[in-house]
JSON list of C-alpha atoms in Angstrom, two decimals:
[
{"chain": "A", "resi": 14, "resn": "UNK", "atom": "CA", "xyz": [106.22, 47.89, -89.86]},
{"chain": "A", "resi": 15, "resn": "UNK", "atom": "CA", "xyz": [106.21, 44.42, -91.36]},
{"chain": "A", "resi": 16, "resn": "UNK", "atom": "CA", "xyz": [107.13, 41.95, -88.66]},
{"chain": "A", "resi": 17, "resn": "UNK", "atom": "CA", "xyz": [106.05, 38.51, -89.77]},
{"chain": "A", "resi": 18, "resn": "UNK", "atom": "CA", "xyz": [106.80, 36.02, -87.07]},
{"chain": "A", "resi": 19, "resn": "UNK", "atom": "CA", "xyz": [109.01, 33.09, -87.84]},
{"chain": "A", "resi": 20, "resn": "UNK", "atom": "CA", "xyz": [106.58, 30.89, -85.93]},
{"chain": "A", "resi": 21, "resn": "UNK", "atom": "CA", "xyz": [105.43, 27.89, -87.97]},
{"chain": "A", "resi": 22, "resn": "UNK", "atom": "CA", "xyz": [101.75, 28.61, -87.44]},
{"chain": "A", "resi": 23, "resn": "UNK", "atom": "CA", "xyz": [99.54, 31.45, -86.28]},
{"chain": "A", "resi": 24, "resn": "UNK", "atom": "CA", "xyz": [99.44, 31.70, -82.51]},
{"chain": "A", "resi": 25, "resn": "UNK", "atom": "CA", "xyz": [96.40, 32.18, -80.31]},
{"chain": "A", "resi": 26, "resn": "UNK", "atom": "CA", "xyz": [97.48, 34.79, -77.76]},
{"chain": "A", "resi": 27, "resn": "UNK", "atom": "CA", "xyz": [95.73, 35.95, -74.59]},
{"chain": "A", "resi": 28, "resn": "UNK", "atom": "CA", "xyz": [96.49, 39.66, -74.19]},
{"chain": "A", "resi": 29, "resn": "UNK", "atom": "CA", "xyz": [95.91, 41.25, -70.77]},
{"chain": "A", "resi": 30, "resn": "UNK", "atom": "CA", "xyz": [96.15, 44.98, -70.12]},
{"chain": "A", "resi": 31, "resn": "UNK", "atom": "CA", "xyz": [93.83, 47.48, -68.46]},
{"chain": "A", "resi": 32, "resn": "UNK", "atom": "CA", "xyz": [94.74, 50.25, -70.93]},
{"chain": "A", "resi": 33, "resn": "UNK", "atom": "CA", "xyz": [92.65, 50.17, -74.14]},
{"chain": "A", "resi": 34, "resn": "UNK", "atom": "CA", "xyz": [95.43, 51.86, -76.14]},
{"chain": "A", "resi": 35, "resn": "UNK", "atom": "CA", "xyz": [97.93, 49.19, -75.10]},
{"chain": "A", "resi": 36, "resn": "UNK", "atom": "CA", "xyz": [95.42, 46.46, -76.00]},
{"chain": "A", "resi": 37, "resn": "UNK", "atom": "CA", "xyz": [94.93, 47.96, -79.46]},
{"chain": "A", "resi": 38, "resn": "UNK", "atom": "CA", "xyz": [98.68, 48.29, -80.03]},
{"chain": "A", "resi": 39, "resn": "UNK", "atom": "CA", "xyz": [99.36, 44.71, -78.94]},
{"chain": "A", "resi": 40, "resn": "UNK", "atom": "CA", "xyz": [96.51, 43.43, -81.10]},
{"chain": "A", "resi": 41, "resn": "UNK", "atom": "CA", "xyz": [97.80, 45.33, -84.14]},
{"chain": "A", "resi": 42, "resn": "UNK", "atom": "CA", "xyz": [101.34, 44.04, -83.67]},
{"chain": "A", "resi": 43, "resn": "UNK", "atom": "CA", "xyz": [100.16, 40.45, -83.19]},
{"chain": "A", "resi": 44, "resn": "UNK", "atom": "CA", "xyz": [97.88, 40.66, -86.23]},
{"chain": "A", "resi": 45, "resn": "UNK", "atom": "CA", "xyz": [100.78, 41.93, -88.35]},
{"chain": "A", "resi": 46, "resn": "UNK", "atom": "CA", "xyz": [102.74, 38.88, -87.19]},
{"chain": "A", "resi": 47, "resn": "UNK", "atom": "CA", "xyz": [99.88, 36.66, -88.33]},
{"chain": "A", "resi": 48, "resn": "UNK", "atom": "CA", "xyz": [98.58, 35.84, -84.83]},
{"chain": "A", "resi": 49, "resn": "UNK", "atom": "CA", "xyz": [95.19, 36.33, -83.20]},
{"chain": "A", "resi": 50, "resn": "UNK", "atom": "CA", "xyz": [94.47, 37.63, -79.75]},
{"chain": "A", "resi": 51, "resn": "UNK", "atom": "CA", "xyz": [91.78, 37.48, -77.10]},
{"chain": "A", "resi": 52, "resn": "UNK", "atom": "CA", "xyz": [91.73, 40.61, -74.95]},
{"chain": "A", "resi": 53, "resn": "UNK", "atom": "CA", "xyz": [91.11, 40.88, -71.20]},
{"chain": "A", "resi": 54, "resn": "UNK", "atom": "CA", "xyz": [91.58, 43.75, -68.78]},
{"chain": "A", "resi": 55, "resn": "UNK", "atom": "CA", "xyz": [92.63, 42.26, -65.42]},
{"chain": "A", "resi": 56, "resn": "UNK", "atom": "CA", "xyz": [94.18, 39.28, -63.70]},
{"chain": "A", "resi": 57, "resn": "UNK", "atom": "CA", "xyz": [90.86, 37.71, -62.71]},
{"chain": "A", "resi": 58, "resn": "UNK", "atom": "CA", "xyz": [89.81, 37.66, -66.37]},
{"chain": "A", "resi": 59, "resn": "UNK", "atom": "CA", "xyz": [93.18, 36.15, -67.29]},
{"chain": "A", "resi": 60, "resn": "UNK", "atom": "CA", "xyz": [92.54, 33.21, -64.97]},
{"chain": "A", "resi": 61, "resn": "UNK", "atom": "CA", "xyz": [88.98, 32.79, -66.26]},
{"chain": "A", "resi": 62, "resn": "UNK", "atom": "CA", "xyz": [90.15, 32.80, -69.89]},
{"chain": "A", "resi": 63, "resn": "UNK", "atom": "CA", "xyz": [92.99, 30.35, -69.21]},
{"chain": "A", "resi": 64, "resn": "UNK", "atom": "CA", "xyz": [90.60, 27.96, -67.46]},
{"chain": "A", "resi": 65, "resn": "UNK", "atom": "CA", "xyz": [88.10, 28.15, -70.32]},
{"chain": "A", "resi": 66, "resn": "UNK", "atom": "CA", "xyz": [90.42, 27.99, -73.35]},
{"chain": "A", "resi": 67, "resn": "UNK", "atom": "CA", "xyz": [93.87, 26.98, -74.47]},
{"chain": "A", "resi": 68, "resn": "UNK", "atom": "CA", "xyz": [96.31, 29.63, -75.64]},
{"chain": "A", "resi": 69, "resn": "UNK", "atom": "CA", "xyz": [99.71, 29.29, -77.26]},
{"chain": "A", "resi": 70, "resn": "UNK", "atom": "CA", "xyz": [100.99, 32.34, -75.39]},
{"chain": "A", "resi": 71, "resn": "UNK", "atom": "CA", "xyz": [99.94, 34.92, -72.80]},
{"chain": "A", "resi": 72, "resn": "UNK", "atom": "CA", "xyz": [101.08, 38.54, -73.15]},
{"chain": "A", "resi": 73, "resn": "UNK", "atom": "CA", "xyz": [100.26, 40.17, -69.81]},
{"chain": "A", "resi": 74, "resn": "UNK", "atom": "CA", "xyz": [100.76, 43.61, -68.31]},
{"chain": "A", "resi": 75, "resn": "UNK", "atom": "CA", "xyz": [102.27, 43.65, -64.84]},
{"chain": "A", "resi": 76, "resn": "UNK", "atom": "CA", "xyz": [100.14, 46.49, -63.45]},
{"chain": "A", "resi": 77, "resn": "UNK", "atom": "CA", "xyz": [96.37, 45.99, -63.65]},
{"chain": "A", "resi": 78, "resn": "UNK", "atom": "CA", "xyz": [93.54, 46.76, -61.21]},
{"chain": "A", "resi": 79, "resn": "UNK", "atom": "CA", "xyz": [92.05, 44.09, -58.98]},
{"chain": "A", "resi": 80, "resn": "UNK", "atom": "CA", "xyz": [94.50, 41.25, -59.53]},
{"chain": "A", "resi": 81, "resn": "UNK", "atom": "CA", "xyz": [97.72, 42.41, -61.15]},
{"chain": "A", "resi": 82, "resn": "UNK", "atom": "CA", "xyz": [99.75, 40.44, -63.65]},
{"chain": "A", "resi": 83, "resn": "UNK", "atom": "CA", "xyz": [102.21, 39.02, -61.14]},
{"chain": "A", "resi": 84, "resn": "UNK", "atom": "CA", "xyz": [99.41, 37.74, -58.89]},
{"chain": "A", "resi": 85, "resn": "UNK", "atom": "CA", "xyz": [97.63, 36.21, -61.88]},
{"chain": "A", "resi": 86, "resn": "UNK", "atom": "CA", "xyz": [100.86, 34.61, -63.09]},
{"chain": "A", "resi": 87, "resn": "UNK", "atom": "CA", "xyz": [101.59, 33.07, -59.70]},
{"chain": "A", "resi": 88, "resn": "UNK", "atom": "CA", "xyz": [98.01, 31.79, -59.38]},
{"chain": "A", "resi": 89, "resn": "UNK", "atom": "CA", "xyz": [98.12, 30.25, -62.86]},
{"chain": "A", "resi": 90, "resn": "UNK", "atom": "CA", "xyz": [101.51, 28.60, -62.30]},
{"chain": "A", "resi": 91, "resn": "UNK", "atom": "CA", "xyz": [100.20, 27.11, -59.03]},
{"chain": "A", "resi": 92, "resn": "UNK", "atom": "CA", "xyz": [97.14, 25.75, -60.86]},
{"chain": "A", "resi": 93, "resn": "UNK", "atom": "CA", "xyz": [99.30, 24.26, -63.64]},
{"chain": "A", "resi": 94, "resn": "UNK", "atom": "CA", "xyz": [101.53, 22.59, -61.03]},
{"chain": "A", "resi": 95, "resn": "UNK", "atom": "CA", "xyz": [98.58, 21.23, -59.04]},
{"chain": "A", "resi": 96, "resn": "UNK", "atom": "CA", "xyz": [97.01, 19.74, -62.17]},
{"chain": "A", "resi": 97, "resn": "UNK", "atom": "CA", "xyz": [100.26, 18.63, -63.77]},
{"chain": "A", "resi": 98, "resn": "UNK", "atom": "CA", "xyz": [99.19, 20.67, -66.78]},
{"chain": "A", "resi": 99, "resn": "UNK", "atom": "CA", "xyz": [101.24, 21.84, -69.72]},
{"chain": "A", "resi": 100, "resn": "UNK", "atom": "CA", "xyz": [103.03, 25.10, -68.95]},
{"chain": "A", "resi": 101, "resn": "UNK", "atom": "CA", "xyz": [101.50, 28.02, -70.86]},
{"chain": "A", "resi": 102, "resn": "UNK", "atom": "CA", "xyz": [104.24, 30.39, -72.06]},
{"chain": "A", "resi": 103, "resn": "UNK", "atom": "CA", "xyz": [103.82, 33.86, -70.51]},
{"chain": "A", "resi": 104, "resn": "UNK", "atom": "CA", "xyz": [105.53, 37.08, -71.56]},
{"chain": "A", "resi": 105, "resn": "UNK", "atom": "CA", "xyz": [105.09, 39.92, -69.09]},
{"chain": "A", "resi": 106, "resn": "UNK", "atom": "CA", "xyz": [104.85, 43.53, -70.25]},
{"chain": "A", "resi": 107, "resn": "UNK", "atom": "CA", "xyz": [105.88, 46.40, -68.00]},
{"chain": "A", "resi": 108, "resn": "UNK", "atom": "CA", "xyz": [106.90, 50.04, -68.01]},
{"chain": "A", "resi": 109, "resn": "UNK", "atom": "CA", "xyz": [109.75, 49.18, -65.63]},
{"chain": "A", "resi": 110, "resn": "UNK", "atom": "CA", "xyz": [112.85, 47.94, -67.39]},
{"chain": "A", "resi": 111, "resn": "UNK", "atom": "CA", "xyz": [115.36, 47.32, -64.63]},
{"chain": "A", "resi": 112, "resn": "UNK", "atom": "CA", "xyz": [117.31, 44.09, -64.05]},
{"chain": "A", "resi": 113, "resn": "UNK", "atom": "CA", "xyz": [115.60, 43.53, -60.68]},
{"chain": "A", "resi": 114, "resn": "UNK", "atom": "CA", "xyz": [112.17, 43.83, -62.37]},
{"chain": "A", "resi": 115, "resn": "UNK", "atom": "CA", "xyz": [113.12, 41.18, -64.91]},
{"chain": "A", "resi": 116, "resn": "UNK", "atom": "CA", "xyz": [114.44, 38.90, -62.17]},
{"chain": "A", "resi": 117, "resn": "UNK", "atom": "CA", "xyz": [111.27, 39.35, -60.08]},
{"chain": "A", "resi": 118, "resn": "UNK", "atom": "CA", "xyz": [109.04, 38.45, -63.05]},
{"chain": "A", "resi": 119, "resn": "UNK", "atom": "CA", "xyz": [111.08, 35.42, -64.02]},
{"chain": "A", "resi": 120, "resn": "UNK", "atom": "CA", "xyz": [111.07, 34.22, -60.39]},
{"chain": "A", "resi": 121, "resn": "UNK", "atom": "CA", "xyz": [107.26, 34.61, -60.37]},
{"chain": "A", "resi": 122, "resn": "UNK", "atom": "CA", "xyz": [107.05, 32.22, -63.33]},
{"chain": "A", "resi": 123, "resn": "UNK", "atom": "CA", "xyz": [107.28, 34.40, -66.44]},
{"chain": "A", "resi": 124, "resn": "UNK", "atom": "CA", "xyz": [108.98, 32.92, -69.48]},
{"chain": "A", "resi": 125, "resn": "UNK", "atom": "CA", "xyz": [109.80, 36.28, -70.97]},
{"chain": "A", "resi": 126, "resn": "UNK", "atom": "CA", "xyz": [109.63, 40.02, -70.51]},
{"chain": "A", "resi": 127, "resn": "UNK", "atom": "CA", "xyz": [109.23, 43.08, -72.72]},
{"chain": "A", "resi": 128, "resn": "UNK", "atom": "CA", "xyz": [109.22, 46.73, -71.77]},
{"chain": "A", "resi": 129, "resn": "UNK", "atom": "CA", "xyz": [106.67, 49.33, -72.83]},
{"chain": "A", "resi": 130, "resn": "UNK", "atom": "CA", "xyz": [106.10, 50.83, -75.20]},
{"chain": "A", "resi": 131, "resn": "UNK", "atom": "CA", "xyz": [105.70, 47.63, -77.21]},
{"chain": "A", "resi": 132, "resn": "UNK", "atom": "CA", "xyz": [107.95, 47.56, -80.23]},
{"chain": "A", "resi": 133, "resn": "UNK", "atom": "CA", "xyz": [107.12, 45.01, -82.96]},
{"chain": "A", "resi": 134, "resn": "UNK", "atom": "CA", "xyz": [110.69, 43.81, -83.47]},
{"chain": "A", "resi": 135, "resn": "UNK", "atom": "CA", "xyz": [111.38, 43.37, -79.76]},
{"chain": "A", "resi": 136, "resn": "UNK", "atom": "CA", "xyz": [108.08, 41.59, -79.19]},
{"chain": "A", "resi": 137, "resn": "UNK", "atom": "CA", "xyz": [108.65, 39.28, -82.18]},
{"chain": "A", "resi": 138, "resn": "UNK", "atom": "CA", "xyz": [112.15, 38.46, -80.92]},
{"chain": "A", "resi": 139, "resn": "UNK", "atom": "CA", "xyz": [110.88, 37.67, -77.42]},
{"chain": "A", "resi": 140, "resn": "UNK", "atom": "CA", "xyz": [108.05, 35.50, -78.74]},
{"chain": "A", "resi": 141, "resn": "UNK", "atom": "CA", "xyz": [110.56, 33.59, -80.87]},
{"chain": "A", "resi": 142, "resn": "UNK", "atom": "CA", "xyz": [112.95, 33.22, -77.93]},
{"chain": "A", "resi": 143, "resn": "UNK", "atom": "CA", "xyz": [110.22, 32.01, -75.55]},
{"chain": "A", "resi": 144, "resn": "UNK", "atom": "CA", "xyz": [108.61, 29.60, -77.99]},
{"chain": "A", "resi": 145, "resn": "UNK", "atom": "CA", "xyz": [111.90, 28.41, -79.47]}
]
């Protein structure tokens, strides 16, 4: 599974998922693409990490305990808008792959969307599409 990204430089990715297996899979895929990831397990930790550091991309599960991915996404987009900050690209990850799910996530502020289970080629294509 060699999936080198066509990105010009290694990306720093914030990966959010409450499932340790999904975190390991995402980390492995990103590493094989030449990127590095910081791992968090819920939406509150996403917001803390985004306030503390700059990331090139966020890869975030929709369903997490406490604050889910959609709530975290909406909160972060509101913060970016209030501060006039650069928009951080966010790709949402979900087990639900229906057109209305995609529309709901894009309306919440997502830049992209991938369905589980994560597949290296699909993730690489979505990263390339989102980052241009």
